[in-house]
Short mmCIF file of C-alpha atoms in Angstrom, two decimals:
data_model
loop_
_atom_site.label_atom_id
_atom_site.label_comp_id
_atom_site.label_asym_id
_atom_site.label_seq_id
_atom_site.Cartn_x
_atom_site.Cartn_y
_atom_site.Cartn_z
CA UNK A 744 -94.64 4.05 -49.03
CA UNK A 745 -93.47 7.32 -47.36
CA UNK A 746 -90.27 8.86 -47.33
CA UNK A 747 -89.68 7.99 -44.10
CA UNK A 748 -90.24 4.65 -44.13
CA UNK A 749 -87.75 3.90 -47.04
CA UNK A 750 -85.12 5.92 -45.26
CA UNK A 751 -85.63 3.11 -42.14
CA UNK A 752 -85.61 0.66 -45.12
CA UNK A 753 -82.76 1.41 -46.33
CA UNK A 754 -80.60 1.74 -42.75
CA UNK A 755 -81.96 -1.45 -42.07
CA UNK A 756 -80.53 -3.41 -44.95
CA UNK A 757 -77.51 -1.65 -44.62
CA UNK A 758 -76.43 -2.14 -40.85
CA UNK A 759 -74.54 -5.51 -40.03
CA UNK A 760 -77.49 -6.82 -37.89
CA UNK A 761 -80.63 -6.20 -39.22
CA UNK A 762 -83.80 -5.30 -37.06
CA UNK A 763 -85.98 -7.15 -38.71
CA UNK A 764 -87.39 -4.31 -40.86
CA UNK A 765 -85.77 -4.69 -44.24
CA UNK A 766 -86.54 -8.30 -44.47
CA UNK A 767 -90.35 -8.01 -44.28
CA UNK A 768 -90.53 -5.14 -45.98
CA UNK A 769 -89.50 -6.37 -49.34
CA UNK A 770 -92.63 -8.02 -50.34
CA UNK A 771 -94.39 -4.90 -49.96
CA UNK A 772 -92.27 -3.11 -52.08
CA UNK A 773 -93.82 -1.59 -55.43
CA UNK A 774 -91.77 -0.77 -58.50
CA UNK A 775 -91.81 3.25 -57.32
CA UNK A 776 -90.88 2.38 -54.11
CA UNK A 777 -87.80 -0.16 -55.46
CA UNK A 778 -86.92 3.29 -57.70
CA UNK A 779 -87.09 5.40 -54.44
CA UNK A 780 -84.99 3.53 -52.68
CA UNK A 781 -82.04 3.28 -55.14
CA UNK A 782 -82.50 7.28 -55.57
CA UNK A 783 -81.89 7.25 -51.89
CA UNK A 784 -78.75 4.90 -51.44
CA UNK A 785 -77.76 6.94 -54.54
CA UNK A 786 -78.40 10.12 -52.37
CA UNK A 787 -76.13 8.83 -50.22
CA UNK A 788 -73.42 7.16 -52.02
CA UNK A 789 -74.27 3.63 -50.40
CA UNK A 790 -75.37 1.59 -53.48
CA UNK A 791 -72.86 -0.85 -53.82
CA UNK A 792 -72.92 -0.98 -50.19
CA UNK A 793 -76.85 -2.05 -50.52
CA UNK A 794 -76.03 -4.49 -53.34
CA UNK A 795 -73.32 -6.37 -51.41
CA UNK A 796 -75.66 -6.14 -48.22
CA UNK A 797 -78.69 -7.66 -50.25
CA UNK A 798 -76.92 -10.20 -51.81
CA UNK A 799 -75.11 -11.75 -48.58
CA UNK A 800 -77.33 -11.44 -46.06
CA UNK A 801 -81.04 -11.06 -48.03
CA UNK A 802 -79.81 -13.72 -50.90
CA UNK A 803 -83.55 -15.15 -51.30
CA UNK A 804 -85.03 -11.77 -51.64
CA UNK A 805 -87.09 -11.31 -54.45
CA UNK A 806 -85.91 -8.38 -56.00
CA UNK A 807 -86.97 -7.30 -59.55
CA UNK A 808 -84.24 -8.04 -62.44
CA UNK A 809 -83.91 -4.69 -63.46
CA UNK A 810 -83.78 -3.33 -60.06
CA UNK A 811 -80.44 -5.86 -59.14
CA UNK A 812 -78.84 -5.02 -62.59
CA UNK A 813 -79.09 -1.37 -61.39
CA UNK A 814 -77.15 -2.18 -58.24
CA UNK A 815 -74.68 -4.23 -59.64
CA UNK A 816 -73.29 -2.09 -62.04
CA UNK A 817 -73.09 0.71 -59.57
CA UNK A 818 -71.42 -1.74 -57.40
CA UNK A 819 -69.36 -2.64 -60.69
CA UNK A 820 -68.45 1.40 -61.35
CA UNK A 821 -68.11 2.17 -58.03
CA UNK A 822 -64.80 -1.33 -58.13
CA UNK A 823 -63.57 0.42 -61.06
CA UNK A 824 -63.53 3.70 -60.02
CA UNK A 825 -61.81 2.58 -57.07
CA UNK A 826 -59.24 0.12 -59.01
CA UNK A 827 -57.85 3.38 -60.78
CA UNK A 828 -58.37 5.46 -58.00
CA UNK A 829 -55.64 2.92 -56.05
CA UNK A 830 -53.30 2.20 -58.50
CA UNK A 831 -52.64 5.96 -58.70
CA UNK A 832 -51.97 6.17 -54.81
CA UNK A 833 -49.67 3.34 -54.95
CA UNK A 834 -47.44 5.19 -57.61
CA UNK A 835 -47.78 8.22 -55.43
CA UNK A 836 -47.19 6.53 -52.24
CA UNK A 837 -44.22 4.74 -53.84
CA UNK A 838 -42.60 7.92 -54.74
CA UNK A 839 -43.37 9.38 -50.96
CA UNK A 840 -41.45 6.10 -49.53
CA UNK A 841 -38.50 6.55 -51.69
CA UNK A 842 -38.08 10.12 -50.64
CA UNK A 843 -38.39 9.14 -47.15
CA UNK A 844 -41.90 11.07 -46.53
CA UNK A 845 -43.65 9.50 -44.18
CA UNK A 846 -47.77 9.96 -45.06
CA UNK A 847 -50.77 9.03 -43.53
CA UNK A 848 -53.50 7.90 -45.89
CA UNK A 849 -57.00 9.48 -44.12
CA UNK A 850 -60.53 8.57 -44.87
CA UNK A 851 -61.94 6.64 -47.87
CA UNK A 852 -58.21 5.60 -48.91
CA UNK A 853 -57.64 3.68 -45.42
CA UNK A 854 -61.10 2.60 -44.81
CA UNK A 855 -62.35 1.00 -48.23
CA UNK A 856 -58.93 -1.40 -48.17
CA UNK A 857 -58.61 -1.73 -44.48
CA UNK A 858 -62.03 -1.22 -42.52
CA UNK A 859 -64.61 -2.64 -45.51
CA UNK A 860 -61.98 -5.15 -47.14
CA UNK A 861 -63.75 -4.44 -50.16
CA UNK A 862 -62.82 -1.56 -52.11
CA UNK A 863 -66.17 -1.28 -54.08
CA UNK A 864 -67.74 -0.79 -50.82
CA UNK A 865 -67.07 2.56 -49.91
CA UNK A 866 -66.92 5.33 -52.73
CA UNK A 867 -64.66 7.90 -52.61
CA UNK A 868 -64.39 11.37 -54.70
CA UNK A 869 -60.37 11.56 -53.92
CA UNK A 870 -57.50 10.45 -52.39
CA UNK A 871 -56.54 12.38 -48.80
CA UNK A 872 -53.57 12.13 -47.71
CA UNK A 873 -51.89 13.84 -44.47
CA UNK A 874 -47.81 14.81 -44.66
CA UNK A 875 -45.94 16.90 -42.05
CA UNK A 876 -46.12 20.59 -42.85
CA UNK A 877 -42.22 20.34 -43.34
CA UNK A 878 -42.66 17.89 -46.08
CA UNK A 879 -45.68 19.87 -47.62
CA UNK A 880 -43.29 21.91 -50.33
CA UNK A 881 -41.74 18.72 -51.47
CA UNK A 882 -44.85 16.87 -51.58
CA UNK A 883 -46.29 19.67 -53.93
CA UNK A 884 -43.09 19.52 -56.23
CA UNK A 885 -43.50 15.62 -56.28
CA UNK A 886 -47.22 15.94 -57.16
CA UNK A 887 -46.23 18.75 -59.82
CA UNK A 888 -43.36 16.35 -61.55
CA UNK A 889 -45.98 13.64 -62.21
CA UNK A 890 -48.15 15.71 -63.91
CA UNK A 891 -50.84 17.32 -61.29
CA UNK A 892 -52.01 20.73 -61.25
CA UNK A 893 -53.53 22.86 -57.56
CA UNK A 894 -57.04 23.76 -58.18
CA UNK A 895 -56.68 27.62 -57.70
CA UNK A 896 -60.32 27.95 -57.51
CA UNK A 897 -60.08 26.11 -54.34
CA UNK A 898 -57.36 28.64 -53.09
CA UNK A 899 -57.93 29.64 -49.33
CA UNK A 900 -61.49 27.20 -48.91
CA UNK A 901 -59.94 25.02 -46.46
CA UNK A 902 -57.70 25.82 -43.80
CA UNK A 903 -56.62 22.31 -42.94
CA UNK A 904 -55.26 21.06 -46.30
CA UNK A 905 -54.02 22.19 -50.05
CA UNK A 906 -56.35 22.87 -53.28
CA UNK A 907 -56.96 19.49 -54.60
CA UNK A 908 -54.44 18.45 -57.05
CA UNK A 909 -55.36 17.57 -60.68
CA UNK A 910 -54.13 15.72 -63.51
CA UNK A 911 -56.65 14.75 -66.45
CA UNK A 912 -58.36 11.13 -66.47
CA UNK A 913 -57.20 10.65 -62.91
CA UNK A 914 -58.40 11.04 -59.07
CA UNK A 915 -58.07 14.40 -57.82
CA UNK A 916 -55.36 14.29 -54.49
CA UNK A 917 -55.73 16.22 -51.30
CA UNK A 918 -53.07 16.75 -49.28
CA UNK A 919 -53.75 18.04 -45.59
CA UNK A 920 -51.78 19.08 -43.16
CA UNK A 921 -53.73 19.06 -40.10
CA UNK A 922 -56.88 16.42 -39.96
CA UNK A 923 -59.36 19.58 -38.77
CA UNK A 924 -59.54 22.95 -39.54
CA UNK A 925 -59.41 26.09 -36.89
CA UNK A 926 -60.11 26.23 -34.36
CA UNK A 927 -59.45 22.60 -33.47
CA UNK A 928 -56.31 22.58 -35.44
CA UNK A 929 -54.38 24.55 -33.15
CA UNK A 930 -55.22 21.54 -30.04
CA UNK A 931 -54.31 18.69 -32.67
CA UNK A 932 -50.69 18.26 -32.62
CA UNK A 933 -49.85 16.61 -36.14
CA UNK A 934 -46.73 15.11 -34.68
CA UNK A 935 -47.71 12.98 -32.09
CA UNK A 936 -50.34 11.50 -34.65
CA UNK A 937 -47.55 10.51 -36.77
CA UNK A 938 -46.20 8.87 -33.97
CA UNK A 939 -49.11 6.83 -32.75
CA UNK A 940 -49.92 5.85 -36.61
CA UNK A 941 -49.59 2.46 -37.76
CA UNK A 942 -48.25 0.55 -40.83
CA UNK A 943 -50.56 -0.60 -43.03
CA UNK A 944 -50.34 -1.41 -46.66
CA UNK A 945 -51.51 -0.29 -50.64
CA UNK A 946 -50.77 -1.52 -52.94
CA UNK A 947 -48.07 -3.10 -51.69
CA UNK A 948 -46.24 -0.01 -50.72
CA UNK A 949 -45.92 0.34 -47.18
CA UNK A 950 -48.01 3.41 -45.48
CA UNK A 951 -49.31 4.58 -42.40
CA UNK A 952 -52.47 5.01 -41.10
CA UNK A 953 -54.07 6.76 -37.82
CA UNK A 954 -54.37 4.83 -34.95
CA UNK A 955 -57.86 3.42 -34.00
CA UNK A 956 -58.96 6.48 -31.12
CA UNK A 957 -57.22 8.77 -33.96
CA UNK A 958 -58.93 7.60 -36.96
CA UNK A 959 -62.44 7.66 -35.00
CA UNK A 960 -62.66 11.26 -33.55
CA UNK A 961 -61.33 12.23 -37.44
CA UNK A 962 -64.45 10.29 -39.01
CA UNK A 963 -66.59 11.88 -35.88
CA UNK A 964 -64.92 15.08 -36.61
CA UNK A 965 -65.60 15.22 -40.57
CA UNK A 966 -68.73 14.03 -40.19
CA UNK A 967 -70.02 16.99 -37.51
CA UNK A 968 -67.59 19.92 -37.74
CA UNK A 969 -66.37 19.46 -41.43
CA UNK A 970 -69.65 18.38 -43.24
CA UNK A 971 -72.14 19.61 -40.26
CA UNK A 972 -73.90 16.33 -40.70
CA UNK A 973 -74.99 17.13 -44.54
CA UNK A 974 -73.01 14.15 -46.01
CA UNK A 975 -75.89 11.70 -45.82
CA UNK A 976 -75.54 8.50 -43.64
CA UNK A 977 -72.36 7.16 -45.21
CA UNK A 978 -70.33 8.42 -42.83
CA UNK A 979 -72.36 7.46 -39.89
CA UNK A 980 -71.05 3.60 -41.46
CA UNK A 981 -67.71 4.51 -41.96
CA UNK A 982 -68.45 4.94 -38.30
CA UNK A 983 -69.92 1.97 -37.13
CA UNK A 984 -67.89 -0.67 -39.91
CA UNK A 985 -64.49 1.33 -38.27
CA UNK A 986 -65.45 0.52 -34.50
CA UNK A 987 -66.64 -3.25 -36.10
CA UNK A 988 -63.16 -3.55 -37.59
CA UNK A 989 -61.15 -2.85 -34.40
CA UNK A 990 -63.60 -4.38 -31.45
CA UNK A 991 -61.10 -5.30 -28.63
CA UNK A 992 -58.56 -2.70 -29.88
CA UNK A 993 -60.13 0.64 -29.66
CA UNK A 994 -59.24 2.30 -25.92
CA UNK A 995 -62.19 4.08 -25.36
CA UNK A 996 -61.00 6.09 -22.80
CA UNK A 997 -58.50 7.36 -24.99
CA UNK A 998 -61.05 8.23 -26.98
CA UNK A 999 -62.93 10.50 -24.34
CA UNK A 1000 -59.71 11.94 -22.99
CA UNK A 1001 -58.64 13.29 -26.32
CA UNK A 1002 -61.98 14.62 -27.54
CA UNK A 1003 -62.08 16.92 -24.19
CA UNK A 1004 -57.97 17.73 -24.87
CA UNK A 1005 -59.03 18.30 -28.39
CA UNK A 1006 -62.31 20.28 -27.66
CA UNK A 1007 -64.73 18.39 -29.59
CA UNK A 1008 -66.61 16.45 -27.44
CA UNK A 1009 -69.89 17.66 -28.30
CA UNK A 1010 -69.14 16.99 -31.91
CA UNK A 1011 -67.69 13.29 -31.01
CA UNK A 1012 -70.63 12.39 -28.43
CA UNK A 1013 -73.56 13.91 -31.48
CA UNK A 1014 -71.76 11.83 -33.97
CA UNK A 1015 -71.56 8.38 -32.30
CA UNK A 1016 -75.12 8.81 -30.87
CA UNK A 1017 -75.80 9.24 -34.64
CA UNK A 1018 -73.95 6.51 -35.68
CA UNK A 1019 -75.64 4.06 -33.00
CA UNK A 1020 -78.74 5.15 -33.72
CA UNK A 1021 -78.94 4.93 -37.49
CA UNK A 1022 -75.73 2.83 -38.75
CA UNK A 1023 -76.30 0.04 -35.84
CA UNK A 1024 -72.79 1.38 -34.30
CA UNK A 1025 -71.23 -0.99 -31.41
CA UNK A 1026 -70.81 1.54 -28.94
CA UNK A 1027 -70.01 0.33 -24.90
CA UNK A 1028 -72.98 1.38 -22.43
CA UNK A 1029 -70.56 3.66 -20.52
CA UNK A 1030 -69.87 5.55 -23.42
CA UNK A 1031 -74.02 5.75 -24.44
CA UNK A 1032 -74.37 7.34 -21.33
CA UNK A 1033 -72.54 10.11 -21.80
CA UNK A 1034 -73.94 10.45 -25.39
CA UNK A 1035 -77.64 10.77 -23.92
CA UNK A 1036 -76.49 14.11 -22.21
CA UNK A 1037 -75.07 15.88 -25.02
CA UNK A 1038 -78.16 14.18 -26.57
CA UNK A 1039 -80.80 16.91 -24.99
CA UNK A 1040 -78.68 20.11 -25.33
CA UNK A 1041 -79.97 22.23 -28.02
CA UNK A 1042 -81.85 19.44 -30.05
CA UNK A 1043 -78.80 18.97 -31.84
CA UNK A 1044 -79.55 15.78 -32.57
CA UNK A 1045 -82.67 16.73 -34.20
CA UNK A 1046 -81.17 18.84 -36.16
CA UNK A 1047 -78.52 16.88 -37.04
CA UNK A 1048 -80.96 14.32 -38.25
CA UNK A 1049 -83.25 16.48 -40.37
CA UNK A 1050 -79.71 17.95 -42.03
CA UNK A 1051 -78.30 13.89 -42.56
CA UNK A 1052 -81.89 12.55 -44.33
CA UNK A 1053 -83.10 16.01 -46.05
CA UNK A 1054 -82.03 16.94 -50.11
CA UNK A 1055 -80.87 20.48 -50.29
CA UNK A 1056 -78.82 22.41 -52.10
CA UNK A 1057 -75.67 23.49 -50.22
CA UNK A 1058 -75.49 26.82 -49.73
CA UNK A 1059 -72.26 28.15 -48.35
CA UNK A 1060 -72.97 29.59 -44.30
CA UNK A 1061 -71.00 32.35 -44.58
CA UNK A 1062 -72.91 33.50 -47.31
CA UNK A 1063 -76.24 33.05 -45.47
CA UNK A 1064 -74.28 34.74 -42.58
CA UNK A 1065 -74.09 37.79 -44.89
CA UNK A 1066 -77.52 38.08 -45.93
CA UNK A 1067 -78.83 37.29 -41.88
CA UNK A 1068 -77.02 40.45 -40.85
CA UNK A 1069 -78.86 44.22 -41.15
CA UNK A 1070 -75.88 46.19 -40.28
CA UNK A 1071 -74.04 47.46 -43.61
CA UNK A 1072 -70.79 47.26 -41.04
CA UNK A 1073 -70.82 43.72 -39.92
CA UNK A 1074 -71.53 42.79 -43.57
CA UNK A 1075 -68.68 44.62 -44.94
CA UNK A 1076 -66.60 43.08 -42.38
CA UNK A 1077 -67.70 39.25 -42.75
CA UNK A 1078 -67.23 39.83 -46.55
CA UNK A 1079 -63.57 40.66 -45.70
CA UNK A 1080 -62.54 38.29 -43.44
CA UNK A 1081 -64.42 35.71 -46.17
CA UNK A 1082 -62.36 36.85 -49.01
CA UNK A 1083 -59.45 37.39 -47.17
CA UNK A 1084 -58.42 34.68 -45.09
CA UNK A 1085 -55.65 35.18 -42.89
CA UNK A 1086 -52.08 34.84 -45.05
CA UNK A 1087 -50.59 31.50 -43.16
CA UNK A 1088 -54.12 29.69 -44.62
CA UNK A 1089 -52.55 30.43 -48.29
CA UNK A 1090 -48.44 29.88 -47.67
CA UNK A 1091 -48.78 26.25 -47.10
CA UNK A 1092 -49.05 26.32 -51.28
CA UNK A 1093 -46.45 25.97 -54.00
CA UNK A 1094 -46.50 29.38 -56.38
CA UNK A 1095 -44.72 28.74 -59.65
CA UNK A 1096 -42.68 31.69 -59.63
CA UNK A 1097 -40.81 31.67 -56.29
CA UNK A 1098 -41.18 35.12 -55.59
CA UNK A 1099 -42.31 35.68 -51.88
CA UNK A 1100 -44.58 38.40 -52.83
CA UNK A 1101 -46.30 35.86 -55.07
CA UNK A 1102 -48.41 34.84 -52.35
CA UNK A 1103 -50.85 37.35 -52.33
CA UNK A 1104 -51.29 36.92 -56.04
CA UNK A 1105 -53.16 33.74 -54.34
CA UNK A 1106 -55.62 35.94 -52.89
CA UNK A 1107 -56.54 36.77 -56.41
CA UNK A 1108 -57.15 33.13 -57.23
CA UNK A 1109 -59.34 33.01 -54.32
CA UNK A 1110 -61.46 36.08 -55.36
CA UNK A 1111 -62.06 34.51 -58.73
CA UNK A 1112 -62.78 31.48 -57.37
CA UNK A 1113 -65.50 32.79 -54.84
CA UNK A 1114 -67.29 34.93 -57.48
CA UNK A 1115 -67.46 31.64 -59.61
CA UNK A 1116 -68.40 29.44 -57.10
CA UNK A 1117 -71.26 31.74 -55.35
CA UNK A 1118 -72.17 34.89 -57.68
CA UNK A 1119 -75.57 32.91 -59.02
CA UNK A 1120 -76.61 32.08 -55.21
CA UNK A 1121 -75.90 35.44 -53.71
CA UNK A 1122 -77.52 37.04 -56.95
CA UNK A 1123 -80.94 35.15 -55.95
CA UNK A 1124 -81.07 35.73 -52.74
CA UNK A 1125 -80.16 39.67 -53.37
CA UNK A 1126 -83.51 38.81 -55.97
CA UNK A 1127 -84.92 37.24 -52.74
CA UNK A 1128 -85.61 34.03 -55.04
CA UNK A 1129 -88.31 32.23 -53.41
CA UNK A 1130 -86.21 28.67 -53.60
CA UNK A 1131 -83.63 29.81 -52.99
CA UNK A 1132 -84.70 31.90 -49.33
CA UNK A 1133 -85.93 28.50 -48.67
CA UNK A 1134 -81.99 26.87 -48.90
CA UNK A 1135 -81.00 29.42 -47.21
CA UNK A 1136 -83.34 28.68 -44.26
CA UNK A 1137 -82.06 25.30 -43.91
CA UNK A 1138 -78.06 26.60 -44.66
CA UNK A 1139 -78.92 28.71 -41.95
CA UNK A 1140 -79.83 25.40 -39.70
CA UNK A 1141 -76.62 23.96 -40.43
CA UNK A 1142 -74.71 27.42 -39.54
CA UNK A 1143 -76.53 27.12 -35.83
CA UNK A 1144 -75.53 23.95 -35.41
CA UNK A 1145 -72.41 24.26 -36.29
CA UNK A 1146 -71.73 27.33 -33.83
CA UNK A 1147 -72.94 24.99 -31.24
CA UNK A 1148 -69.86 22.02 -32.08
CA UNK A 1149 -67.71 24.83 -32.64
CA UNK A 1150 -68.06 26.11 -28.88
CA UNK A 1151 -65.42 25.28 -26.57
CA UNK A 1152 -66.76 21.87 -24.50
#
């Protein structure tokens, strides 16, 4: 069995309707192709996904006993992981209420509870959360008093949220303060999401969530502008299970109208096309039609499909922007603005001393953490490292495509 057909394998036992393909496909299936297709649900970070699809709606599959031992105790890990993982939001969202912070829990915190109904459905690597940038100090202080620690290697790498915060044998926390970074940030107003959010509740503690439009052009959004589409096909379900969840609710037109006021159309057309045609996504005929158009323009979804299905290391664009460019100047000057992000992208975080100037001693952090992050890629590609030109090839891919989401639509 080829590669391909596994991926289509795979999709198929994992969308809510299936086409027909993963149920006759089974008896074909030899003990290599069984281990290829948990490498690639592993890939992706859909096993217990695939275990909780095969078990309700394949139940009289044959399926070999070590294979379904495999998938239940990722399904198992992936519960207790998640278990943990909640419990420690509920103390920090209980803290939050109490000092009158209103916060909006984003992504795998909202969806696994609210949108799957099943937390050992959808993994997640932290817990991101979204405050008001006048409660981001106090949030920090809060996070600081129960024991958590901002990555400073992470200093400056996002522009939309805070280092992740640490604290040993738990879940890391980000805290954003915008749901997208620039240039999109600057159309999102943060207020007016807080006031179309909803209640919802974990743990028992009352929170907020974004409302339905709001919540799907941020999964579209961190799907195409934030991860460029090289997240695998998990978020393509997020997708698809979100737009299941809230059939009859979601106001589509609301959803068109603030993609264009937000300037990501492209991205949020690319992504649901993406989404329909992989994760089985529920998407209205009117709305399909405007997909096919962005559809054509600059094979994007090609692309976008060779980056969601294809292993490769992750290579940082700005780095293969660096090594693309012949002139000494422009290098110099993307190294700069790469190393030295503007100074609001750093003030949003908490410096221990207090001391204004402190600030730029965050600069530092960043430095360090750039030379530690990167020094071993850009060393092999100086070496012109055969593998390594290759990941940069495909890095570069990812760099075109995202210039293409990033322009103005």
């Amino acid at each position: 069995m080829d590669r391909s057909r596994i991926d289509e394998l795979l999709l198929s036992l994992l969308r809510r309707n299936p086409d027909g393909t993963g149920i006759t496909g089974e008896a074909e299936l030899s003990s290599v192709d069984w281990d290829d297709l948990l490498c690639k649900s592993a890939q992706h970070n859909v096993t217990p996904l695939l275990y909780h699809r095969l078990t309700t709606f394949h139940p009289g599959t044959a399926i070999p006993a070590n294979v379904m031992e495999r998938l239940r105790q990722a399904y198992l890990q992936s519960s207790g992981r998640n278990m943990k993982l909640y419990h420690e939001l509920g103390k920090i969202l209980g803290i939050l209420r109490q000092q009158c912070i209103p916060v909006i829990a984003l992504k795998g915190a909202h969806l696994a509870i609210v949108v799957y109904r099943n937390i050992a459905l959808r993994p997640m690597g932290d817990i991101d959360l979204l405050v008001k940038q006048t409660d981001l100090l106090k949030v920090q202080d809060i996070l600081v008093e129960q024991g958590y620690s901002p990555s400073k290697e992470e200093t400056g790498c996002a522009q939309e949220h805070l280092p992740s915060y640490r604290k040993k044998d738990s879940i890391p926390i980000e805290i954003h303060f915008n749901i997208v970074a620039p240039p999109f940030s600057d159309r999102v107003d943060v207020e007016k999401l807080f006031a179309r959010a909803q209640t919802c509740f974990i743990e028992g503690i009352e929170a907020l969530s974004l409302c339905h439009e709001d919540l799907l052009l941020h999964l579209c959004m961190h799907a195409g502008v934030h991860h460029v589409f090289d997240n695998g096909i998990m978020p393509l379900f997020d997708i698809s299970m979100a737009i299941e969840h809230y059939e009859g609710k979601l106001d589509w037109e609301q959803v068109l109208s603030r993609s264009r006021e937000w300037g990501v159309s492209k991205c949020v057309y690319l992504t649901l096309f993406l989404a329909k045609r992989f994760a089985g996504a529920s998407i209205p005929e009117r709305i399909t039609k405007d997909l096919d158009v962005y559809n054509d323009s600059f094979h994007a979804a090609a692309r976008a499909e060779e980056l969601i299905f294809r292993k490769a290391a992750s290579i940082s664009p700005n780095i293969v922007k660096l090594f693309n460019d012949d002139r000494l100047l422009s290098k110099l000057i993307h190294a700069i603005k790469c190393a030295f992000p503007p100074k609001r992208t750093l003030v949003n975080m908490r410096t221990q001393t207090g001391n204004p100037l402190s600030v730029y001693l965050l600069y530092f952090f960043r430095l360090k953490g750039l030379l530690k992050r990167h020094h071993q890629t850009v060393w092999r590609l100086f070496l012109r490292d055969k593998e390594m030109s290759t990941f940069a090839i495909f890095a570069n891919k990812k760099s075109t495509l995202k210039d293409w989401l990033l322009r103005r639509n």
